[in-house]
mmCIF file of C-alpha atoms (C1' of nucleotides) in Angstrom:
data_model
loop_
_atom_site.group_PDB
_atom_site.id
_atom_site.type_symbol
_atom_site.label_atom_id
_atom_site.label_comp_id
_atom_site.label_asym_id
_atom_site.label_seq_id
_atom_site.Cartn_x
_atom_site.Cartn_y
_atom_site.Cartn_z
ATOM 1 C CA UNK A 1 13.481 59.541 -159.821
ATOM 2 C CA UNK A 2 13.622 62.898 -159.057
ATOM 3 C CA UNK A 3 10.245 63.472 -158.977
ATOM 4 C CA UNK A 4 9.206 63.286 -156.185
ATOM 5 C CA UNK A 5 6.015 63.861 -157.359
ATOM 6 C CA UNK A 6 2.774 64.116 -155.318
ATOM 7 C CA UNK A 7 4.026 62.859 -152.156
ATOM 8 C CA UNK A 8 5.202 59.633 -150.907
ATOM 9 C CA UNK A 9 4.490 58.617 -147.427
ATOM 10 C CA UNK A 10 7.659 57.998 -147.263
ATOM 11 C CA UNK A 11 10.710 57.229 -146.166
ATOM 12 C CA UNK A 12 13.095 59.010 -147.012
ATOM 13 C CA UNK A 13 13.838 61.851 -145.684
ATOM 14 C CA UNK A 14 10.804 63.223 -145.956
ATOM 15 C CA UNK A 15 11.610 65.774 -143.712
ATOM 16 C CA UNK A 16 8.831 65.774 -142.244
ATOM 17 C CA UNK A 17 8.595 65.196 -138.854
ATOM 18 C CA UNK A 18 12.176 64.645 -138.267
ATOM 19 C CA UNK A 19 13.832 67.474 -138.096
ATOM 20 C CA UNK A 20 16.990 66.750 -140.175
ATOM 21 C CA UNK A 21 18.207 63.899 -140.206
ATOM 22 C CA UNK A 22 16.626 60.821 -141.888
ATOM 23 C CA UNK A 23 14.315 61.782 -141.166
ATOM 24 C CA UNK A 24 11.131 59.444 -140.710
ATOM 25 C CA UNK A 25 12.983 56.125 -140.589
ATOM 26 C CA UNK A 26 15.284 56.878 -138.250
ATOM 27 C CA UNK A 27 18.319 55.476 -140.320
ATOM 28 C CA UNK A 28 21.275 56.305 -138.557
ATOM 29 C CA UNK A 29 23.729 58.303 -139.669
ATOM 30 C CA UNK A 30 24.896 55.881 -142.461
ATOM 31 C CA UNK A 31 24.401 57.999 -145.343
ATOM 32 C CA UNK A 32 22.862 61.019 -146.441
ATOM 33 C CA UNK A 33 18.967 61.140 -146.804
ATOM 34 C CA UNK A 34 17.710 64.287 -148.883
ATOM 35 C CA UNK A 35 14.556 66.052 -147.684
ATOM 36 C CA UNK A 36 12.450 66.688 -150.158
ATOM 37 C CA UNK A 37 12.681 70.630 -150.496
ATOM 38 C CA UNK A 38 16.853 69.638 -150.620
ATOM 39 C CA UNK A 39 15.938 67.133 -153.860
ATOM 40 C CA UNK A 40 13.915 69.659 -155.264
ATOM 41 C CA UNK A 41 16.245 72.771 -154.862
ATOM 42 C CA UNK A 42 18.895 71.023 -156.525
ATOM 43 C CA UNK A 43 16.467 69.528 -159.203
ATOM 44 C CA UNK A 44 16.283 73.503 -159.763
ATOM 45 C CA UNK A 45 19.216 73.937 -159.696
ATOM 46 C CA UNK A 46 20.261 71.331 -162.617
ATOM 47 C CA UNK A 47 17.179 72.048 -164.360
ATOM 48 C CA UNK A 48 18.216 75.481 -164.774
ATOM 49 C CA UNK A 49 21.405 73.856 -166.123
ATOM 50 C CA UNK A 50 23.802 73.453 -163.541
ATOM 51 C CA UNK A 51 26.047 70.653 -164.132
ATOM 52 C CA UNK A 52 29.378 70.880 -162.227
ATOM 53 C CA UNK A 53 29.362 73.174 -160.023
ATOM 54 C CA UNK A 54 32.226 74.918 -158.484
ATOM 55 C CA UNK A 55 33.566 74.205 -155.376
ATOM 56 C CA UNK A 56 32.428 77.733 -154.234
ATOM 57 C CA UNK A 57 28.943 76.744 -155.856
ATOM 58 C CA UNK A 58 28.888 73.712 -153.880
ATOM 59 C CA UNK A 59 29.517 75.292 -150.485
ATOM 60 C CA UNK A 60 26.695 77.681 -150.915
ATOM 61 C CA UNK A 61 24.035 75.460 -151.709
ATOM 62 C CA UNK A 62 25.052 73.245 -149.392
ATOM 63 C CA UNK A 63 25.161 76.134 -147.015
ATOM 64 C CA UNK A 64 21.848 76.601 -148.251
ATOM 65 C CA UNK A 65 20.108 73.436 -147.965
ATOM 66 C CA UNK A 66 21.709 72.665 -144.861
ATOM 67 C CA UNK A 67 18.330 74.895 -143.543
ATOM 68 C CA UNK A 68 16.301 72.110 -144.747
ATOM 69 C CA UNK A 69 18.106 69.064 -142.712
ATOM 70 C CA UNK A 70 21.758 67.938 -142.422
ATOM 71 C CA UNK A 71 23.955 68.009 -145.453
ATOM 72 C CA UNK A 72 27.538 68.347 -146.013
ATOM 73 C CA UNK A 73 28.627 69.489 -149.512
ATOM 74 C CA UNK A 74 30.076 66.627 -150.669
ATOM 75 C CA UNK A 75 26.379 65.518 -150.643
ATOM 76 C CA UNK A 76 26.038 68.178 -153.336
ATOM 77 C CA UNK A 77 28.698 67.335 -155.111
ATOM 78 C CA UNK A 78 28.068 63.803 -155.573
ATOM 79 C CA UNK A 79 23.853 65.029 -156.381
ATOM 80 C CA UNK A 80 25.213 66.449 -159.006
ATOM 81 C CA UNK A 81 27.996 63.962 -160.360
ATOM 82 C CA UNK A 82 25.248 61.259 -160.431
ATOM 83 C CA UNK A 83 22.435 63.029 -161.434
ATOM 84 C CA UNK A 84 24.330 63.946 -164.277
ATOM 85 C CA UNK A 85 25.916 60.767 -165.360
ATOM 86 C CA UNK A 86 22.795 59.335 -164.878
ATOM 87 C CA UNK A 87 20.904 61.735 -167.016
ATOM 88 C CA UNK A 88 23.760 60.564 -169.574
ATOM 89 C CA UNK A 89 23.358 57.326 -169.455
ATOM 90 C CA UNK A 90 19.935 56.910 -169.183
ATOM 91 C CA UNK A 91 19.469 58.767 -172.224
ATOM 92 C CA UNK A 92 22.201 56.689 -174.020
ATOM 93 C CA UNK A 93 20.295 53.556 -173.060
ATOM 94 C CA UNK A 94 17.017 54.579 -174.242
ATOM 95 C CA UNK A 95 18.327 55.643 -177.584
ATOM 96 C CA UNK A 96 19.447 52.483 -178.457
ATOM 97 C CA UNK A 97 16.848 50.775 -176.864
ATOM 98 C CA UNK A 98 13.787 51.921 -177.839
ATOM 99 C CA UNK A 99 14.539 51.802 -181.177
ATOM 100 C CA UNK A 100 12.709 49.074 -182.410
ATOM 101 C CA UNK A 101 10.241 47.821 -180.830
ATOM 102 C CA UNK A 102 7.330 48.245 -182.996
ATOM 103 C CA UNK A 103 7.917 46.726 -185.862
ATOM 104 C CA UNK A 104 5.207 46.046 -188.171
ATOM 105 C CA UNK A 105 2.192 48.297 -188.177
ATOM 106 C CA UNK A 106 0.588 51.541 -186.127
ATOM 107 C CA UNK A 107 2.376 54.392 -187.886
ATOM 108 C CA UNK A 108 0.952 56.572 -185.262
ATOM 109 C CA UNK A 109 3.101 55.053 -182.842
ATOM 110 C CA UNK A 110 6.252 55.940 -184.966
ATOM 111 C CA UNK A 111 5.091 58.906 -184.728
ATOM 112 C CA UNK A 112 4.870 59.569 -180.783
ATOM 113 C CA UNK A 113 7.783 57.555 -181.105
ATOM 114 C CA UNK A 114 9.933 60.038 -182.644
ATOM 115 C CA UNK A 115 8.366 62.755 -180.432
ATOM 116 C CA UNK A 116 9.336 60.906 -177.801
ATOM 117 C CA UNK A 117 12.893 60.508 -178.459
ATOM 118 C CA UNK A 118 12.915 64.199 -179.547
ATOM 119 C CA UNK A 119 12.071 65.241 -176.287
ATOM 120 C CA UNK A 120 14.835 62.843 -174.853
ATOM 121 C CA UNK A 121 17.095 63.785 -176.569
ATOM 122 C CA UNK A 122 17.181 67.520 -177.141
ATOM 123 C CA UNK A 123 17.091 68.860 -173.497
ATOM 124 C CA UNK A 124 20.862 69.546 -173.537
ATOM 125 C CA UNK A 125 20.773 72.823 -173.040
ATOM 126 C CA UNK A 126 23.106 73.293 -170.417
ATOM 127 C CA UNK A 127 23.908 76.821 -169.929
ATOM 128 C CA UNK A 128 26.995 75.652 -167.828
ATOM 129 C CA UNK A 129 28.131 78.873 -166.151
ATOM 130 C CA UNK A 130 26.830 79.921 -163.743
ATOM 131 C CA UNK A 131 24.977 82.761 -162.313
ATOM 132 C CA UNK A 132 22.053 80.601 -162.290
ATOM 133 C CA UNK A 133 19.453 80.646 -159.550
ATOM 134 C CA UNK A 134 16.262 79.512 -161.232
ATOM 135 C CA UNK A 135 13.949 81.728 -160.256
ATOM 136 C CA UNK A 136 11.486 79.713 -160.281
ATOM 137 C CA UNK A 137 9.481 81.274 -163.103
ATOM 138 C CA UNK A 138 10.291 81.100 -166.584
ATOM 139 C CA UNK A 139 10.703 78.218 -168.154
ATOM 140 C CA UNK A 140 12.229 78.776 -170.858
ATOM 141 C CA UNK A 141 10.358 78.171 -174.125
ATOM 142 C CA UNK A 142 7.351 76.429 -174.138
ATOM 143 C CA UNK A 143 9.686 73.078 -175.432
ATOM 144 C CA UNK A 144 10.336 70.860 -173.235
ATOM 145 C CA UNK A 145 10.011 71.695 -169.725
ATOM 146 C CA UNK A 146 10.610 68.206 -168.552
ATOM 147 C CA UNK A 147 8.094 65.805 -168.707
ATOM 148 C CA UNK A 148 10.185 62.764 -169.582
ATOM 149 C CA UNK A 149 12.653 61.821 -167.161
ATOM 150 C CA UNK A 150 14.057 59.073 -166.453
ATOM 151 C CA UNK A 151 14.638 56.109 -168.632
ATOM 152 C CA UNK A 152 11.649 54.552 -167.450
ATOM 153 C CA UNK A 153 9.386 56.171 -170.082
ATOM 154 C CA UNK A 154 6.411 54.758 -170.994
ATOM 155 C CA UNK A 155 6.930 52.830 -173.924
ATOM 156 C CA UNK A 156 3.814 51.055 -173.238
ATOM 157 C CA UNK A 157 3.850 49.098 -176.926
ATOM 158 C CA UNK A 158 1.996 45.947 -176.467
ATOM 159 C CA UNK A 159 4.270 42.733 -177.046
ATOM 160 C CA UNK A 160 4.085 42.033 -180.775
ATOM 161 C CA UNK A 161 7.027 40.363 -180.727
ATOM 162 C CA UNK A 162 6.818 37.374 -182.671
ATOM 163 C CA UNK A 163 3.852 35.801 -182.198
ATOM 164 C CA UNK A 164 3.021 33.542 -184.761
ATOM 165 C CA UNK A 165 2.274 35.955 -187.348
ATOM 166 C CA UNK A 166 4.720 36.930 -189.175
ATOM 167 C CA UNK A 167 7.746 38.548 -187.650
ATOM 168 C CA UNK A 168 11.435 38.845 -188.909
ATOM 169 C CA UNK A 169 12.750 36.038 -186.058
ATOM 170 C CA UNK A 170 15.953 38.598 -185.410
ATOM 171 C CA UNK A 171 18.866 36.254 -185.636
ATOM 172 C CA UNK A 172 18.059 34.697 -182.546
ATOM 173 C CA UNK A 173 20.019 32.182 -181.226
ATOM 174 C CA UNK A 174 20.340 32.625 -177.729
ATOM 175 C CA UNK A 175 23.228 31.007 -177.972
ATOM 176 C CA UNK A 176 24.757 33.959 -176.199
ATOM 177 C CA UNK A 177 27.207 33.458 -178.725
ATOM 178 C CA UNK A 178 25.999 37.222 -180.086
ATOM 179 C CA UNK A 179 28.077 39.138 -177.517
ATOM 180 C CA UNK B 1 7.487 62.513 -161.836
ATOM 181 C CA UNK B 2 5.455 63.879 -164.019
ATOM 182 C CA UNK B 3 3.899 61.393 -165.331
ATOM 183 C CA UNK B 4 3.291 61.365 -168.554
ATOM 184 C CA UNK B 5 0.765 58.275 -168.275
ATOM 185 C CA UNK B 6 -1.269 59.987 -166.593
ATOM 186 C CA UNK B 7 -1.360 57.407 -163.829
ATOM 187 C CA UNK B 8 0.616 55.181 -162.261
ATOM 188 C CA UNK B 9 0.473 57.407 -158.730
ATOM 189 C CA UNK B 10 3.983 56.380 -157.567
ATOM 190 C CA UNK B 11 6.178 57.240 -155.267
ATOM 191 C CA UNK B 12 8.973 57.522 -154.893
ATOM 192 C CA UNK B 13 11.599 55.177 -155.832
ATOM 193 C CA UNK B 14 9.026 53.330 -157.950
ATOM 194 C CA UNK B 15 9.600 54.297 -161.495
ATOM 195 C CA UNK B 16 6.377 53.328 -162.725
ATOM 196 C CA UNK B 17 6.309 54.190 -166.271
ATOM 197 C CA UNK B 18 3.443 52.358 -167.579
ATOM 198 C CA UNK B 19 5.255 49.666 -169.125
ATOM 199 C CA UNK B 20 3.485 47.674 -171.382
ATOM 200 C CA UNK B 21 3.773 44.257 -169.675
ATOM 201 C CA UNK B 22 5.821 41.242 -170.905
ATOM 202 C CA UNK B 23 4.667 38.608 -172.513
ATOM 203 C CA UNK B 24 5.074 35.667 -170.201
ATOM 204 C CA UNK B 25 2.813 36.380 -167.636
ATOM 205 C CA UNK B 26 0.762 39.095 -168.491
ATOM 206 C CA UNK B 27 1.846 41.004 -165.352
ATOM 207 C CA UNK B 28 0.503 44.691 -165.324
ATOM 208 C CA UNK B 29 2.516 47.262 -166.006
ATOM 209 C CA UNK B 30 4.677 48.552 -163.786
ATOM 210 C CA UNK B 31 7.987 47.437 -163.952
ATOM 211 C CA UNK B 32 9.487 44.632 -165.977
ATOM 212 C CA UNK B 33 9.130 41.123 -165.654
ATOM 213 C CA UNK B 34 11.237 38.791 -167.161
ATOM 214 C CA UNK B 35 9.793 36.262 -169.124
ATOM 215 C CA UNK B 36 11.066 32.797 -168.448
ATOM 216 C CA UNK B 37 12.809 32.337 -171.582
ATOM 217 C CA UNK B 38 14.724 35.680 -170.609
ATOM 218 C CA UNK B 39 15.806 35.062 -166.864
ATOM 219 C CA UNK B 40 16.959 31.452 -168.220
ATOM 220 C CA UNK B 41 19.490 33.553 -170.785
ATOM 221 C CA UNK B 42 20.397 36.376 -167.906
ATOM 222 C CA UNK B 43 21.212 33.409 -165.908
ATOM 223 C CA UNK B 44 23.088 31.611 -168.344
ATOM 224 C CA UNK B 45 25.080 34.270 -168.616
ATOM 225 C CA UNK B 46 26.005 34.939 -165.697
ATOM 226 C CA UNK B 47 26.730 31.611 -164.566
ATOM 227 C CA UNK B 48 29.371 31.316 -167.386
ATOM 228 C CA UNK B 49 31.229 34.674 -165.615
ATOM 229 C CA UNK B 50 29.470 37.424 -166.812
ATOM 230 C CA UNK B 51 28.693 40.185 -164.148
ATOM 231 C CA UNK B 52 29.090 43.141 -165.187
ATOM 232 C CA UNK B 53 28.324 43.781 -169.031
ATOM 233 C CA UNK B 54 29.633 46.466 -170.774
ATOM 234 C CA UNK B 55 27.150 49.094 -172.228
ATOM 235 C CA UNK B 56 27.673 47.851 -175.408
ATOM 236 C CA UNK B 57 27.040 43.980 -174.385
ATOM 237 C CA UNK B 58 23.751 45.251 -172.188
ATOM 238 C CA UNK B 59 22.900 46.762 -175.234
ATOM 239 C CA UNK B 60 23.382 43.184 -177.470
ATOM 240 C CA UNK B 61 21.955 41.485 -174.795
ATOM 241 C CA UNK B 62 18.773 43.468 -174.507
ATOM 242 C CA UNK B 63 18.149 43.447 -178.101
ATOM 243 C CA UNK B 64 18.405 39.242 -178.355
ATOM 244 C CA UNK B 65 15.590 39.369 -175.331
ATOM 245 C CA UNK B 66 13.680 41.456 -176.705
ATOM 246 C CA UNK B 67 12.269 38.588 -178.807
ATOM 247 C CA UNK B 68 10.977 37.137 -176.120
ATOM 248 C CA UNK B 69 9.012 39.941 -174.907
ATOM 249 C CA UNK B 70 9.427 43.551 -173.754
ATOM 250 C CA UNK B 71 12.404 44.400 -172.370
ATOM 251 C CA UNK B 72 14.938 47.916 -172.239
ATOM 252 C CA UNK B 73 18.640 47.364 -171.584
ATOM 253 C CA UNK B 74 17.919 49.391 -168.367
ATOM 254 C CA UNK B 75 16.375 45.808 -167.321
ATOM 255 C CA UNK B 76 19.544 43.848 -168.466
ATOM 256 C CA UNK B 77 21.689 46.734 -166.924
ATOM 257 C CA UNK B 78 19.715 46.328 -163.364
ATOM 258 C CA UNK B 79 19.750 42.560 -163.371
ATOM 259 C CA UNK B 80 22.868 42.485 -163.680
ATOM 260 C CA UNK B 81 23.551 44.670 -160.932
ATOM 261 C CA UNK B 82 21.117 43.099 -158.716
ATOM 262 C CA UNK B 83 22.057 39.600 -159.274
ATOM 263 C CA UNK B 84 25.802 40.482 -158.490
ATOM 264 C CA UNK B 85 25.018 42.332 -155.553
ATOM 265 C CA UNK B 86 22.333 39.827 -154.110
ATOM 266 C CA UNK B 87 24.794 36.931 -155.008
ATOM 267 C CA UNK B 88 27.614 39.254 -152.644
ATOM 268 C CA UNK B 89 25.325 39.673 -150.282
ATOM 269 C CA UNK B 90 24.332 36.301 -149.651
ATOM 270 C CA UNK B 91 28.135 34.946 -149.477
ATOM 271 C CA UNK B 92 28.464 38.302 -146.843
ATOM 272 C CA UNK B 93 25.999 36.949 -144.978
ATOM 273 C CA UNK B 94 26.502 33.315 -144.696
ATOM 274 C CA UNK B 95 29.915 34.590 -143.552
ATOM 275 C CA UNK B 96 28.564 36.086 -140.784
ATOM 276 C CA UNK B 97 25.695 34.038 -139.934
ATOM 277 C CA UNK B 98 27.533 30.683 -139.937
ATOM 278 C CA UNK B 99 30.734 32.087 -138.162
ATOM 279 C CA UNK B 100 33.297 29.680 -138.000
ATOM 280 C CA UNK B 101 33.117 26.250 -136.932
ATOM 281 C CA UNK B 102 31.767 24.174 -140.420
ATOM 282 C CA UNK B 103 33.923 25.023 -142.788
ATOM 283 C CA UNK B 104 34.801 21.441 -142.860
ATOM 284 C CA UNK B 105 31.373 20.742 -144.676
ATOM 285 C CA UNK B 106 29.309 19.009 -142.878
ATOM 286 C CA UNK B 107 26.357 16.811 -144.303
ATOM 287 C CA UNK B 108 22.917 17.742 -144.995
ATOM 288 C CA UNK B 109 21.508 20.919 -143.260
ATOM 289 C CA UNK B 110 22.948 23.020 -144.827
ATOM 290 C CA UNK B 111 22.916 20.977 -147.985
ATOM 291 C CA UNK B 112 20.354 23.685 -149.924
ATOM 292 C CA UNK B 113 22.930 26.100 -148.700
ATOM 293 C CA UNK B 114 26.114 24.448 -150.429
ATOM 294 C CA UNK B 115 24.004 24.129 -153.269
ATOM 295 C CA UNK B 116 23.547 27.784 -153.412
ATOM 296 C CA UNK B 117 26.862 28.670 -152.100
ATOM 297 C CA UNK B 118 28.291 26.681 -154.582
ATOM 298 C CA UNK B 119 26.413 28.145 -157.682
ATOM 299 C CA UNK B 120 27.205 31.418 -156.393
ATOM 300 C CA UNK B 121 31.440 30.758 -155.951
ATOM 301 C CA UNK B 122 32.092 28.371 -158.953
ATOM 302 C CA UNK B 123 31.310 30.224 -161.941
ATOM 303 C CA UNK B 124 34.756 31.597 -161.833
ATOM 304 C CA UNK B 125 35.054 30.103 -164.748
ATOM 305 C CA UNK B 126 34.578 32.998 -166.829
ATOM 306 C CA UNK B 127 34.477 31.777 -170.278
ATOM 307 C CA UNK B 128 33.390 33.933 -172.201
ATOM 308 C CA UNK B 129 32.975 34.542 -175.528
ATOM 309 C CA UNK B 130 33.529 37.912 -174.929
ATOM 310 C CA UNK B 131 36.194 39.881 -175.037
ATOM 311 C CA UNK B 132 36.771 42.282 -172.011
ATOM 312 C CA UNK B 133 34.760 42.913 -168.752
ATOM 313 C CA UNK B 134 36.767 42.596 -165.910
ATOM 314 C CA UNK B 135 36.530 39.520 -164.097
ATOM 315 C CA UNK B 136 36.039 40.371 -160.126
ATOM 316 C CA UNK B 137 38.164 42.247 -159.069
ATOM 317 C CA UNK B 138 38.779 42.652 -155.255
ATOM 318 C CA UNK B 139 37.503 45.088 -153.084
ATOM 319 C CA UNK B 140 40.242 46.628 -151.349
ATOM 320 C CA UNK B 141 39.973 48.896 -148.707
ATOM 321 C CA UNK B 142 42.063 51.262 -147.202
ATOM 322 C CA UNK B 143 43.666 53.105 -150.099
ATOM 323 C CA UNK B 144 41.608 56.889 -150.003
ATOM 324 C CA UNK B 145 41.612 59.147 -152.334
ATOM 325 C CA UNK B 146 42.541 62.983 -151.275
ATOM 326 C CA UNK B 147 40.305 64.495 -153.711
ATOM 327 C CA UNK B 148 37.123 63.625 -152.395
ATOM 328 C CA UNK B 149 38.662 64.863 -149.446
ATOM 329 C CA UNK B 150 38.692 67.854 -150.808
ATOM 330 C CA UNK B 151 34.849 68.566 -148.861
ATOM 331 C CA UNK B 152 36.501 67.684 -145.836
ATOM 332 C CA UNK B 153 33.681 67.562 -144.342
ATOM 333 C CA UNK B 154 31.391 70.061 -142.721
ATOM 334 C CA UNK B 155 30.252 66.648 -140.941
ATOM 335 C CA UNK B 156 28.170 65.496 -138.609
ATOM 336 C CA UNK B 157 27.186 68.088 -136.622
ATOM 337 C CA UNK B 158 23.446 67.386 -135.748
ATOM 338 C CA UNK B 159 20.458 69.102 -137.127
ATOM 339 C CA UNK B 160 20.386 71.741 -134.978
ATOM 340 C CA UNK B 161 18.199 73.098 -137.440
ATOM 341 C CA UNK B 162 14.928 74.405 -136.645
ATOM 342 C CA UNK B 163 13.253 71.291 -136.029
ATOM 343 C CA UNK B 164 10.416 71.804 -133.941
ATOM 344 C CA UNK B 165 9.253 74.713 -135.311
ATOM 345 C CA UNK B 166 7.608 74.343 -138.636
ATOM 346 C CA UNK B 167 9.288 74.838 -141.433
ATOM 347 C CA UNK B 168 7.189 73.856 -143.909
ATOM 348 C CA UNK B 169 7.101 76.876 -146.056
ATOM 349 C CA UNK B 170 9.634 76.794 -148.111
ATOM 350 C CA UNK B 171 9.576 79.908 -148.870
ATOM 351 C CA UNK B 172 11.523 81.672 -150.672
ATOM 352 C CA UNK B 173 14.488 82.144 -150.063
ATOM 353 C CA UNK B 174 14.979 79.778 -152.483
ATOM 354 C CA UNK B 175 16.481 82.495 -153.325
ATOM 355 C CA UNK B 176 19.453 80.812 -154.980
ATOM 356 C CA UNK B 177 20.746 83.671 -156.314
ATOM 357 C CA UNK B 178 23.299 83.367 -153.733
ATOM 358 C CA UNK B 179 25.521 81.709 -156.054
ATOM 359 C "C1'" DG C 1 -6.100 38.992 -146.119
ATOM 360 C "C1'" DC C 2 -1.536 39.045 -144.230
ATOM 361 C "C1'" DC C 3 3.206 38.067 -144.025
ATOM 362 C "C1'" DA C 4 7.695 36.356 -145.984
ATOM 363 C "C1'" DT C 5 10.556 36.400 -149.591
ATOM 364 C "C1'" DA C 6 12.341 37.383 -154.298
ATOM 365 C "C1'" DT C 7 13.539 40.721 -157.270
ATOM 366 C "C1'" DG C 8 13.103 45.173 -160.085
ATOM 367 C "C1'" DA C 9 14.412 50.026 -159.491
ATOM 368 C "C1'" DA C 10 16.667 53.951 -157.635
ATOM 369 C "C1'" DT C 11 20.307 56.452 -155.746
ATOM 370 C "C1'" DG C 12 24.096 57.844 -152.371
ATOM 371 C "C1'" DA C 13 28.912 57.080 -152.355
ATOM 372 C "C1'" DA C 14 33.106 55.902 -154.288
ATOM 373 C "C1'" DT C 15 36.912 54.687 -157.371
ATOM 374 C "C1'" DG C 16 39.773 54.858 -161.632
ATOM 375 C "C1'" DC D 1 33.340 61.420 -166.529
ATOM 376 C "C1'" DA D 2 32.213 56.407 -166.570
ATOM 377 C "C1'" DT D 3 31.490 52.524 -163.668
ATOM 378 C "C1'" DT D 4 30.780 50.057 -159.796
ATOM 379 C "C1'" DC D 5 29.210 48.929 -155.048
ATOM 380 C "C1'" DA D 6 26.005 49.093 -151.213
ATOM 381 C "C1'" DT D 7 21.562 50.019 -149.514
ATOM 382 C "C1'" DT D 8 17.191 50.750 -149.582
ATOM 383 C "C1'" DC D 9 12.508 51.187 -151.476
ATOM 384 C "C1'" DA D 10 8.695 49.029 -153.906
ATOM 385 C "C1'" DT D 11 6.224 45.516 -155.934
ATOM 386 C "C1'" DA D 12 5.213 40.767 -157.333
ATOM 387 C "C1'" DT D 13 4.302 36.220 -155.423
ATOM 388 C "C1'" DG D 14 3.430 32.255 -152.862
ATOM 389 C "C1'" DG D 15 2.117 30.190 -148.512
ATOM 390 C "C1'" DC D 16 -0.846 30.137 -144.809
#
DNA sequence: GCCATATGAATGAATG
DNA sequence: CATTCATTCATATGGC
């Protein structure tokens, strides 16, 4: 979750009261606790397609966040090495996942469907190289701007799994012999 | 987050995605909840050695449980996880609770313990159907790489930042054009 | 209602 | 890069 959206009362870092540190819950020094304004610089930072950045790259920003709280920049290097992996994979997962879920009925649905994926999917832009520094303004085109995030998605469909009514019974056989 | 929902005011680690709910209990939504007919497959599974499914089995398995109600292999991939890790952490900690003296079994108090204890060390028995996943590996220490050591680190020094003083404003200097 | 526990979800940190 | 481990947060539940 990189959203961090409204606020959380939270625990994490927050930031805060504590100065740097973990903030709030007084973790000790076990491992490192983001402050918000950290999570959401680098959120900028990828958003505005950074991936990997160089070592050089990660010094800065560390250098840079280390204003908001304690960091070192392995902390940044790891941020990004997981938040991209995890991008990756969540994506992978939800393409094959969502896939079908809804069979019979509500075209409608197929259609936010699709949408959905769309937006899932096509967000690789990735400018790579650097020279970034999101100003904070443009967004590129109207597309995407990120609204989906995480795997989590929404895909509120109602269970019409097989209930009585008709249903294709998928080979089912929890035999777990299907693996 | 940004939730698309529209609701669903979460926090932080939350995830909150409306889900639609499962079948079995006609939980909210939220996050997922297993139906019975699903945790009794997970479990089966992973009593006969599975821990750690490939991507491609999460993605089998998902797909099977999905008759039974809602489900995304993100669920399959996190039970999975979760189970393995709880079922660590509960040998870890029986380890350390129960120090030394009964390893010579004694009788009943701590028969609900054995039980567990037991469930949780004999399914070495890994049969599986399946072709690779690693069966448990150790865990062995010692052995560092250099390359992480590469951000040697800038460690520990102690937020000597600006705590008291307010820093809320995160002003610019954002200004990541530092890079 | 409140508290204890079980478990889903997220993510920092590694390792190969 | 992909995977895995450890921790921690959050929520669902059941008992009182």
């Amino acid at each position: 979750m990189e959203e961090v959206a409204g606020f959380c009362i939270k625990q994490r870092g927050g930031y805060g009261g504590g100065g740097g540190n973990n903030g709030g819950t007084g973790t000790k020094c076990g491992r490192w606790n983001p402050t918000t304004e950290q999570v959401k610089v680098l959120t900028d930072l990828f958003r505005s397609g950074l991936r990997t950045p160089s070592t050089d790259q990660i010094q800065k920003i560390s250098s840079q966040l280390s204003f908001y709280g304690k960091i070192e920049s392995k902390n940044v290097f790891y941020w990004f090495q997981n938040h991209k992996a995890r991008e990756r994979q969540k994506r992978r997962r939800v393409l094959v996942d969502e896939p079908n879920e809804f069979h019979h009925q509500d075209k409608l649905s197929s259609t936010k469907y699709l949408a959905e994926l769309n937006q899932v999917t096509e967000p690789e832009r990735v400018l790579e190289t650097l020279q970034l520094f999101p100003l904070n303004s443009f967004r590129e085109p109207g597309a995407e701007s990120e609204k989906r995030r995480l795997f989590a998605n929404d895909n509120c469909k109602e269970n019409t799994y097989n209930i009585g009514t008709e249903m294709e019974h998928p080979t089912l056989d929890l035999r777990l012999s299907f693996l």
